[in-house]
mmCIF file of C-alpha atoms in Angstrom:
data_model
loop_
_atom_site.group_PDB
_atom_site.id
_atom_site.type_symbol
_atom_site.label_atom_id
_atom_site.label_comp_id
_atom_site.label_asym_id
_atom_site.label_seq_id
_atom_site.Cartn_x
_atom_site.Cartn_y
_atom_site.Cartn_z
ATOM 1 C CA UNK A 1 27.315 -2.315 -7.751
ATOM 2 C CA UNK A 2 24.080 -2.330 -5.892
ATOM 3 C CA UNK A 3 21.117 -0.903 -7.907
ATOM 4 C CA UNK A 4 17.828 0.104 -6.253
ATOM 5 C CA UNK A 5 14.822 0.923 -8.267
ATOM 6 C CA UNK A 6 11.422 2.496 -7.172
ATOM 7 C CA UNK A 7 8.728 0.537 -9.187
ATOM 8 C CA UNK A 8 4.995 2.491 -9.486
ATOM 9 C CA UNK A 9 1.954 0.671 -9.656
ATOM 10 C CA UNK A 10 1.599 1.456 -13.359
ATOM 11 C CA UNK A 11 5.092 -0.051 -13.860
ATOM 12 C CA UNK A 12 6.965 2.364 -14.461
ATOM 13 C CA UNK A 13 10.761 2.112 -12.952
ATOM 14 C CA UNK A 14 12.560 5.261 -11.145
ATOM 15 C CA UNK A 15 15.925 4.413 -11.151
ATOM 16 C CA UNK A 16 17.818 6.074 -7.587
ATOM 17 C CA UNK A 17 21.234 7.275 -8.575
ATOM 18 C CA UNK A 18 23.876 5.185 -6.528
ATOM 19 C CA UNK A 19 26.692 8.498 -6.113
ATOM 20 C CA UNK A 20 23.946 11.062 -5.481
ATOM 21 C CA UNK A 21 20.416 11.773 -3.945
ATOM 22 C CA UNK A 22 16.800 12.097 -5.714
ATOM 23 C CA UNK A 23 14.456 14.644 -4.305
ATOM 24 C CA UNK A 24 10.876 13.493 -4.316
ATOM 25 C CA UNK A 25 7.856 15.998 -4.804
ATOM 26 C CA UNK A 26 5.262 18.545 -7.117
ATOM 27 C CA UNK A 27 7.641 20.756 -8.589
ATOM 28 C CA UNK A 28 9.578 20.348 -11.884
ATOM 29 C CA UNK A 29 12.656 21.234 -9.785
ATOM 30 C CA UNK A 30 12.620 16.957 -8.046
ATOM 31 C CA UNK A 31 14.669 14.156 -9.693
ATOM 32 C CA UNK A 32 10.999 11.978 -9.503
ATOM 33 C CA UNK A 33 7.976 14.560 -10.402
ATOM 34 C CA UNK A 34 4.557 13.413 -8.891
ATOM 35 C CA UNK A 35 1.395 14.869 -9.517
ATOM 36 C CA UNK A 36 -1.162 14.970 -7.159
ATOM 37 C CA UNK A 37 -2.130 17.884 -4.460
ATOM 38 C CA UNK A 38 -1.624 15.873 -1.760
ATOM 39 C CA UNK A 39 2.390 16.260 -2.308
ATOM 40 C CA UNK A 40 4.790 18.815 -1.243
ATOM 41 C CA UNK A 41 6.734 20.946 -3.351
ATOM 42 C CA UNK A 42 9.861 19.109 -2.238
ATOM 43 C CA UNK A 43 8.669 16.541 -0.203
ATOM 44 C CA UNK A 44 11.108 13.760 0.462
ATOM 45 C CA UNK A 45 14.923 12.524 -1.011
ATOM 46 C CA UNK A 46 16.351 9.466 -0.934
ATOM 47 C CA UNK A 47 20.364 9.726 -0.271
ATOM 48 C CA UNK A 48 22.589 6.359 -1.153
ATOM 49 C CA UNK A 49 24.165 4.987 2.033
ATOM 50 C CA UNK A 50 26.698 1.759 2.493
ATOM 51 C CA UNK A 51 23.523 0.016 4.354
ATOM 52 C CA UNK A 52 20.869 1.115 1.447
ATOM 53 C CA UNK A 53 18.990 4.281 0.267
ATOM 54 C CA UNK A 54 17.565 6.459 3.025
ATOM 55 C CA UNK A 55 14.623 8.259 2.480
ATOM 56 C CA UNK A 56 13.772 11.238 4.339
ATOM 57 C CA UNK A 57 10.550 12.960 4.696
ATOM 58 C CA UNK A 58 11.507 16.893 3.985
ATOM 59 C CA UNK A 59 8.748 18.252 6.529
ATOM 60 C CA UNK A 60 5.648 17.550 3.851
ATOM 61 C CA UNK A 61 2.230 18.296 4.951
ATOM 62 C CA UNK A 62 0.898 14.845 4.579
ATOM 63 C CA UNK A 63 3.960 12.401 5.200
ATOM 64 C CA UNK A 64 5.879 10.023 4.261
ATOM 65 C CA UNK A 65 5.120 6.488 4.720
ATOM 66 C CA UNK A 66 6.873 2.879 4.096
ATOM 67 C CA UNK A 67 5.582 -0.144 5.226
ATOM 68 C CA UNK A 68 2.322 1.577 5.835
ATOM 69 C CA UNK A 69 3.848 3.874 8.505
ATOM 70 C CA UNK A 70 4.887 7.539 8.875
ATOM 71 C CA UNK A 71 8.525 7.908 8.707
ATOM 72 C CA UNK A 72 10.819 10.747 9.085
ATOM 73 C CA UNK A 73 13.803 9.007 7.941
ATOM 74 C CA UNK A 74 14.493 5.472 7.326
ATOM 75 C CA UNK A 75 16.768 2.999 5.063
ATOM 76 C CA UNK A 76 15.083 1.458 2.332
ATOM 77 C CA UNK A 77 14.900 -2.511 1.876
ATOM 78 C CA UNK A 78 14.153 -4.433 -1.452
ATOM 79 C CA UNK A 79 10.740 -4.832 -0.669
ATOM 80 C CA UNK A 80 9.657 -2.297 1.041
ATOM 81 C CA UNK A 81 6.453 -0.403 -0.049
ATOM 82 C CA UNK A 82 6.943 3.694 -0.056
ATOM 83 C CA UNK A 83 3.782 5.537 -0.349
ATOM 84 C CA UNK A 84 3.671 9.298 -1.133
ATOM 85 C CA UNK A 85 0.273 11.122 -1.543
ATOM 86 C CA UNK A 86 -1.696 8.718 -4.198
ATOM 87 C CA UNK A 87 1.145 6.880 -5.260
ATOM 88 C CA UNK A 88 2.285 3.678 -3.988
ATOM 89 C CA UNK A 89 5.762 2.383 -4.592
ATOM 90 C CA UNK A 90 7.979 -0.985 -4.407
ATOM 91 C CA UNK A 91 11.551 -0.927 -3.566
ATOM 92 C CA UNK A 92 13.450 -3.308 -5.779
ATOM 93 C CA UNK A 93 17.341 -4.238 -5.209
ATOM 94 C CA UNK A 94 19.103 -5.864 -8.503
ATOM 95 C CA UNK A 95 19.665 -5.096 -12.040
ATOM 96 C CA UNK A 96 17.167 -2.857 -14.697
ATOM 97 C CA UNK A 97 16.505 -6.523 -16.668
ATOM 98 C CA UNK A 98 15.726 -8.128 -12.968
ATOM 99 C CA UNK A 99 13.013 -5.233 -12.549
ATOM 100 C CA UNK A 100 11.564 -5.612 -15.580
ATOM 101 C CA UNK A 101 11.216 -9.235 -15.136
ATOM 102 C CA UNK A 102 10.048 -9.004 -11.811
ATOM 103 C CA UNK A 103 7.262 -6.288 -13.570
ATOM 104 C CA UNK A 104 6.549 -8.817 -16.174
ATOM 105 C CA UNK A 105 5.849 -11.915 -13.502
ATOM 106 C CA UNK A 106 3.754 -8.911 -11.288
ATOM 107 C CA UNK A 107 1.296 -9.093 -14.348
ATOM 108 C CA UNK A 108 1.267 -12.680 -15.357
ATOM 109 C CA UNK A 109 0.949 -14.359 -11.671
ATOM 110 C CA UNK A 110 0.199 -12.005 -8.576
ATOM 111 C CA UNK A 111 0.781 -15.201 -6.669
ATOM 112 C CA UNK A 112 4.808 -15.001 -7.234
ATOM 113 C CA UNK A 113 4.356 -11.122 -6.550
ATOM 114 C CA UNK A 114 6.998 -9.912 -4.073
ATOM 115 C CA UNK A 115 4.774 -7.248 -2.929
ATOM 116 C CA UNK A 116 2.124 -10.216 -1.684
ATOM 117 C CA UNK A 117 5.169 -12.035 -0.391
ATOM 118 C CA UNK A 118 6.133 -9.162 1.743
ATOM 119 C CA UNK A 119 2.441 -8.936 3.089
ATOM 120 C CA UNK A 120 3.209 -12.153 5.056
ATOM 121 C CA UNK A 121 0.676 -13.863 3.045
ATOM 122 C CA UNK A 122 0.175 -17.579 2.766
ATOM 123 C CA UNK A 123 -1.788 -19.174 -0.213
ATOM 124 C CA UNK A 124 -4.397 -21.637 1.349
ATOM 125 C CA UNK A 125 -5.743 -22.287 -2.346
ATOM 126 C CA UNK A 126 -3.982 -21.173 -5.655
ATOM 127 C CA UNK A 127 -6.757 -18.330 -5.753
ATOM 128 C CA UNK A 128 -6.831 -17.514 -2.674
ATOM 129 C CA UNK A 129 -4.629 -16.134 0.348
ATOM 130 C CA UNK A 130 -4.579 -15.304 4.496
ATOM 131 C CA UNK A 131 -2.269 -13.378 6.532
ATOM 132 C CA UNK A 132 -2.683 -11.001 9.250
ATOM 133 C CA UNK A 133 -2.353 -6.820 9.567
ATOM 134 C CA UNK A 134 0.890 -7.325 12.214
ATOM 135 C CA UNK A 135 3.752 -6.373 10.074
ATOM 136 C CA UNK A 136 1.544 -4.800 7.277
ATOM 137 C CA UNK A 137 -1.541 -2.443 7.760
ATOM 138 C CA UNK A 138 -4.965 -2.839 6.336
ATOM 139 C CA UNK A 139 -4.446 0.327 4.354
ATOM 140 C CA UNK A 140 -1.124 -1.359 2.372
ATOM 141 C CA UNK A 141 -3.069 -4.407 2.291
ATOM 142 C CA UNK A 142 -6.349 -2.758 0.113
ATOM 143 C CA UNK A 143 -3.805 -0.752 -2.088
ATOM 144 C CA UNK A 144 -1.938 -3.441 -3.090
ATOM 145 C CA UNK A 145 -5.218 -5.543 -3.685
ATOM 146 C CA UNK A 146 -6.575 -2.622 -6.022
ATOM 147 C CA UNK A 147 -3.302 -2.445 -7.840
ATOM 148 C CA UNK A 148 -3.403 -5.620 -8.656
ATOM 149 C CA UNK A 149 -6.718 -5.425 -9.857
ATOM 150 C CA UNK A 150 -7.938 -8.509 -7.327
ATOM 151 C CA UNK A 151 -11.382 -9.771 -7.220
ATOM 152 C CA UNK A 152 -12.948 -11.710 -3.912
ATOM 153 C CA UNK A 153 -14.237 -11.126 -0.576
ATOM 154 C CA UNK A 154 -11.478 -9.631 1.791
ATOM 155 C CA UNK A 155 -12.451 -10.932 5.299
ATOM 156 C CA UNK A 156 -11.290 -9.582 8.235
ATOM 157 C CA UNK A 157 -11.404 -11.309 11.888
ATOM 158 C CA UNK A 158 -9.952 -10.405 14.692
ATOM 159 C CA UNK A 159 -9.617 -13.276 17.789
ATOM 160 C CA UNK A 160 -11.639 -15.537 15.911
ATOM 161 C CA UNK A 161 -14.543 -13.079 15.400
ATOM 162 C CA UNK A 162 -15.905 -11.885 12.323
ATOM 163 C CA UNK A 163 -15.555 -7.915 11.482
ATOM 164 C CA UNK A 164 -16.863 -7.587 8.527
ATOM 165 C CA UNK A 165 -16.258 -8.406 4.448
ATOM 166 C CA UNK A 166 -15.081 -6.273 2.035
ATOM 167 C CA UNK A 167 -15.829 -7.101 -1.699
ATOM 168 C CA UNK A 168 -13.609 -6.670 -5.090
ATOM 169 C CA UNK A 169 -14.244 -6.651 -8.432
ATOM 170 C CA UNK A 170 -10.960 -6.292 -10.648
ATOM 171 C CA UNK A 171 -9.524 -4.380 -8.189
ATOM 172 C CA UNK A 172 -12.346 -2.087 -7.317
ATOM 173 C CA UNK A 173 -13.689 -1.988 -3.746
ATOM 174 C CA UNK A 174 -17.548 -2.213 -4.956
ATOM 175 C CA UNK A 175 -19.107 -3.049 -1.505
ATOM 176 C CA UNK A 176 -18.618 -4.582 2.328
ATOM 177 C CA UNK A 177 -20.206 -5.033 5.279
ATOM 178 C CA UNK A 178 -19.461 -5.707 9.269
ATOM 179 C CA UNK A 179 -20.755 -7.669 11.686
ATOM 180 C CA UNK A 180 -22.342 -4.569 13.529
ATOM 181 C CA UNK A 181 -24.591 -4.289 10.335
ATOM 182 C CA UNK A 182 -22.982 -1.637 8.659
ATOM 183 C CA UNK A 183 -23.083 -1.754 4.747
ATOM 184 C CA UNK A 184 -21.351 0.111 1.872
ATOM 185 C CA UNK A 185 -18.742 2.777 2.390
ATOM 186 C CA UNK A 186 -19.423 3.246 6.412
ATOM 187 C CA UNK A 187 -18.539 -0.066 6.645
ATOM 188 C CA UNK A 188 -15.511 0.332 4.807
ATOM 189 C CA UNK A 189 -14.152 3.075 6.428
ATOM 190 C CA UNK A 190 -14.971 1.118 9.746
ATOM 191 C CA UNK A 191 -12.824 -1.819 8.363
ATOM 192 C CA UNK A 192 -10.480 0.567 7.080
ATOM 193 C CA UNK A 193 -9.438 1.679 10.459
ATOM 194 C CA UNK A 194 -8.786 -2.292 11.780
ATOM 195 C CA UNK A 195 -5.369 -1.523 13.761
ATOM 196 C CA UNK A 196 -5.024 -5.720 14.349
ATOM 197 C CA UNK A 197 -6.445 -8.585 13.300
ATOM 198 C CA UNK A 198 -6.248 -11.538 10.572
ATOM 199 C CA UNK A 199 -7.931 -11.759 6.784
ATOM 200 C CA UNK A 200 -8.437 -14.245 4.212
ATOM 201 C CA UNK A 201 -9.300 -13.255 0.453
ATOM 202 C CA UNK A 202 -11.377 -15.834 -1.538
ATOM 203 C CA UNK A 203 -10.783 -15.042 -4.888
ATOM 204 C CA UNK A 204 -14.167 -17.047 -6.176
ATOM 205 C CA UNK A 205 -16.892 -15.513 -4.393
ATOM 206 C CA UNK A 206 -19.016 -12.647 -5.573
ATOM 207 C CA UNK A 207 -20.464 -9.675 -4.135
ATOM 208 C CA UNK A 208 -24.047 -9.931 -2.545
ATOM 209 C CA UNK A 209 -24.581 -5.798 -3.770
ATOM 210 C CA UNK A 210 -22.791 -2.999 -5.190
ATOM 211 C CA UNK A 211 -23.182 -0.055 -2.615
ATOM 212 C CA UNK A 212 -19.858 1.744 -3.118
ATOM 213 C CA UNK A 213 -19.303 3.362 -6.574
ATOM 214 C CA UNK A 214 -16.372 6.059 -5.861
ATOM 215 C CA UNK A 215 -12.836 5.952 -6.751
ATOM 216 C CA UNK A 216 -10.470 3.031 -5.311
ATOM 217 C CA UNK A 217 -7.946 6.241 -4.612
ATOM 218 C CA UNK A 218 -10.187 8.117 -3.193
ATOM 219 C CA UNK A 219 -11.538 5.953 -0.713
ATOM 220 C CA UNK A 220 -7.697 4.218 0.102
ATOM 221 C CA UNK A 221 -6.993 8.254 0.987
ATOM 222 C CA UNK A 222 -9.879 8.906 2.987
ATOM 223 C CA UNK A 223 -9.406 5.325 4.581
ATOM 224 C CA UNK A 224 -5.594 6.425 5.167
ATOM 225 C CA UNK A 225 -6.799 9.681 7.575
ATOM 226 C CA UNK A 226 -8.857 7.818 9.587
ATOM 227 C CA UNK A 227 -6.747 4.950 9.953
ATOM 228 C CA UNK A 228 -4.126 7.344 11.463
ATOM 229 C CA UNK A 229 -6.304 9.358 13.127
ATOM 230 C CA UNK A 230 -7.454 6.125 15.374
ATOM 231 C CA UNK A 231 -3.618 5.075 15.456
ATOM 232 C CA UNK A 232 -3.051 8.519 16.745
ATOM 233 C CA UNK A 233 -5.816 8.442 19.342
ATOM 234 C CA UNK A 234 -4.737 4.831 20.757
ATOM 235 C CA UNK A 235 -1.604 5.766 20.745
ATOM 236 C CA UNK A 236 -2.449 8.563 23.313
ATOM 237 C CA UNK A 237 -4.947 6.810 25.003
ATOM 238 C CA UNK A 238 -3.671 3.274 25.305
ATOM 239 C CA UNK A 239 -6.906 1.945 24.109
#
């Protein structure tokens, strides 16, 4: 039998029942409780099916989104990322021990992390990585840097041309800048709505200044609505 596990970024494992469905949302009443405002009462369920579990967004105010994008209703992959308000989740096919291995090597080596795998990431040094925002968006790509408490620059190009750099320290976004001259957090949220593009992180450089001090959470959310408010507007503009 096929097990599929939801793993947090704190670790912990959610187990989805293989003969029945788990209701996602606020209230005590959901098979997986989260709390955070941003979540609906009931706000999605994931149902077993012979292809994988499907999870289905159950008309929540802020959405549902895997792979960095909205969903209404989708089958679940091992690998996939699920996010759901403030929480970020990987999708893991195979036993409870191969989870908790897979946890355990998350921890010791982000390098052999399946989450970075999944990024399309390629290592160009053993610190360091590049990849590009095609299959995964810029907003996956920061969350999964602060859960894995990276430290580097984060650059971001685009056609060969510089955007801008976004500095970590232990997984806190502490400052960044763009090629327009923007600095702290208006550059970030500028970055932070990139729609294309290609990055590098090199893990053994060091912030020039610290110019953003707030939460890693709360800037990934705000970062979030204005990435899909620009996704939004391109999409109905074609540009």
């Amino acid at each position: 039998m096929t097990n599929y596990f939801l793993i947090a970024a704190d670790d912990h494992i959610h187990e989805l029942p293989s003969e029945r469905g788990a209701m996602i949302g606020r209230a005590a009443i959901n098979q997986i409780v989260l709390d955070d405002r941003l979540i609906s009462r009931v706000h999605a369920s994931i149902m077993p099916s012979s292809k994988g579990p499907v999870i289905t967004d159950r008309g929540s105010a802020n959405g549902t989104q895997v792979n960095g994008r909205p969903v209404k209703e989708t089958t679940l992959k091992h690998g996939d990322t699920v996010r759901i308000g403030k929480f970020l989740f990987c999708v893991f096919c195979g036993s409870r021990a191969e989870a908790e291995q897979w946890i355990s090597r998350r921890g010791g080596d982000t390098k052999s992390d399946q989450t970075i795998s999944d990024l399309n990431v390629n290592p160009s040094k053993p610190s360091d990585m590049t990849g590009d925002l095609s299959s995964f968006d810029i907003i996956t790509l920061l969350q999964t840097l602060v859960d894995q408490r990276r430290h580097g620059t984060l650059a971001i190009t685009q056609s060969g041309q510089s955007l801008g750099q976004i500095y970590f320290v232990n997984g806190v976004m502490v400052h960044a800048s763009t090629a327009a001259g923007l600095f702290g957090k208006q550059a970030l949220y500028e970055l932070m709505t990139t729609q294309t593009g290609e990055f590098t992180l090199q893990s053994d450089s060091k912030p020039p200044a610290l110019s953003i001090m707030e939460n890693p959470a709360a800037l990934l959310m705000e970062g979030s609505r204005l990435f899909d408010e620009k996704r939004a507007h391109t999409f109905q503009t074609g540009h």
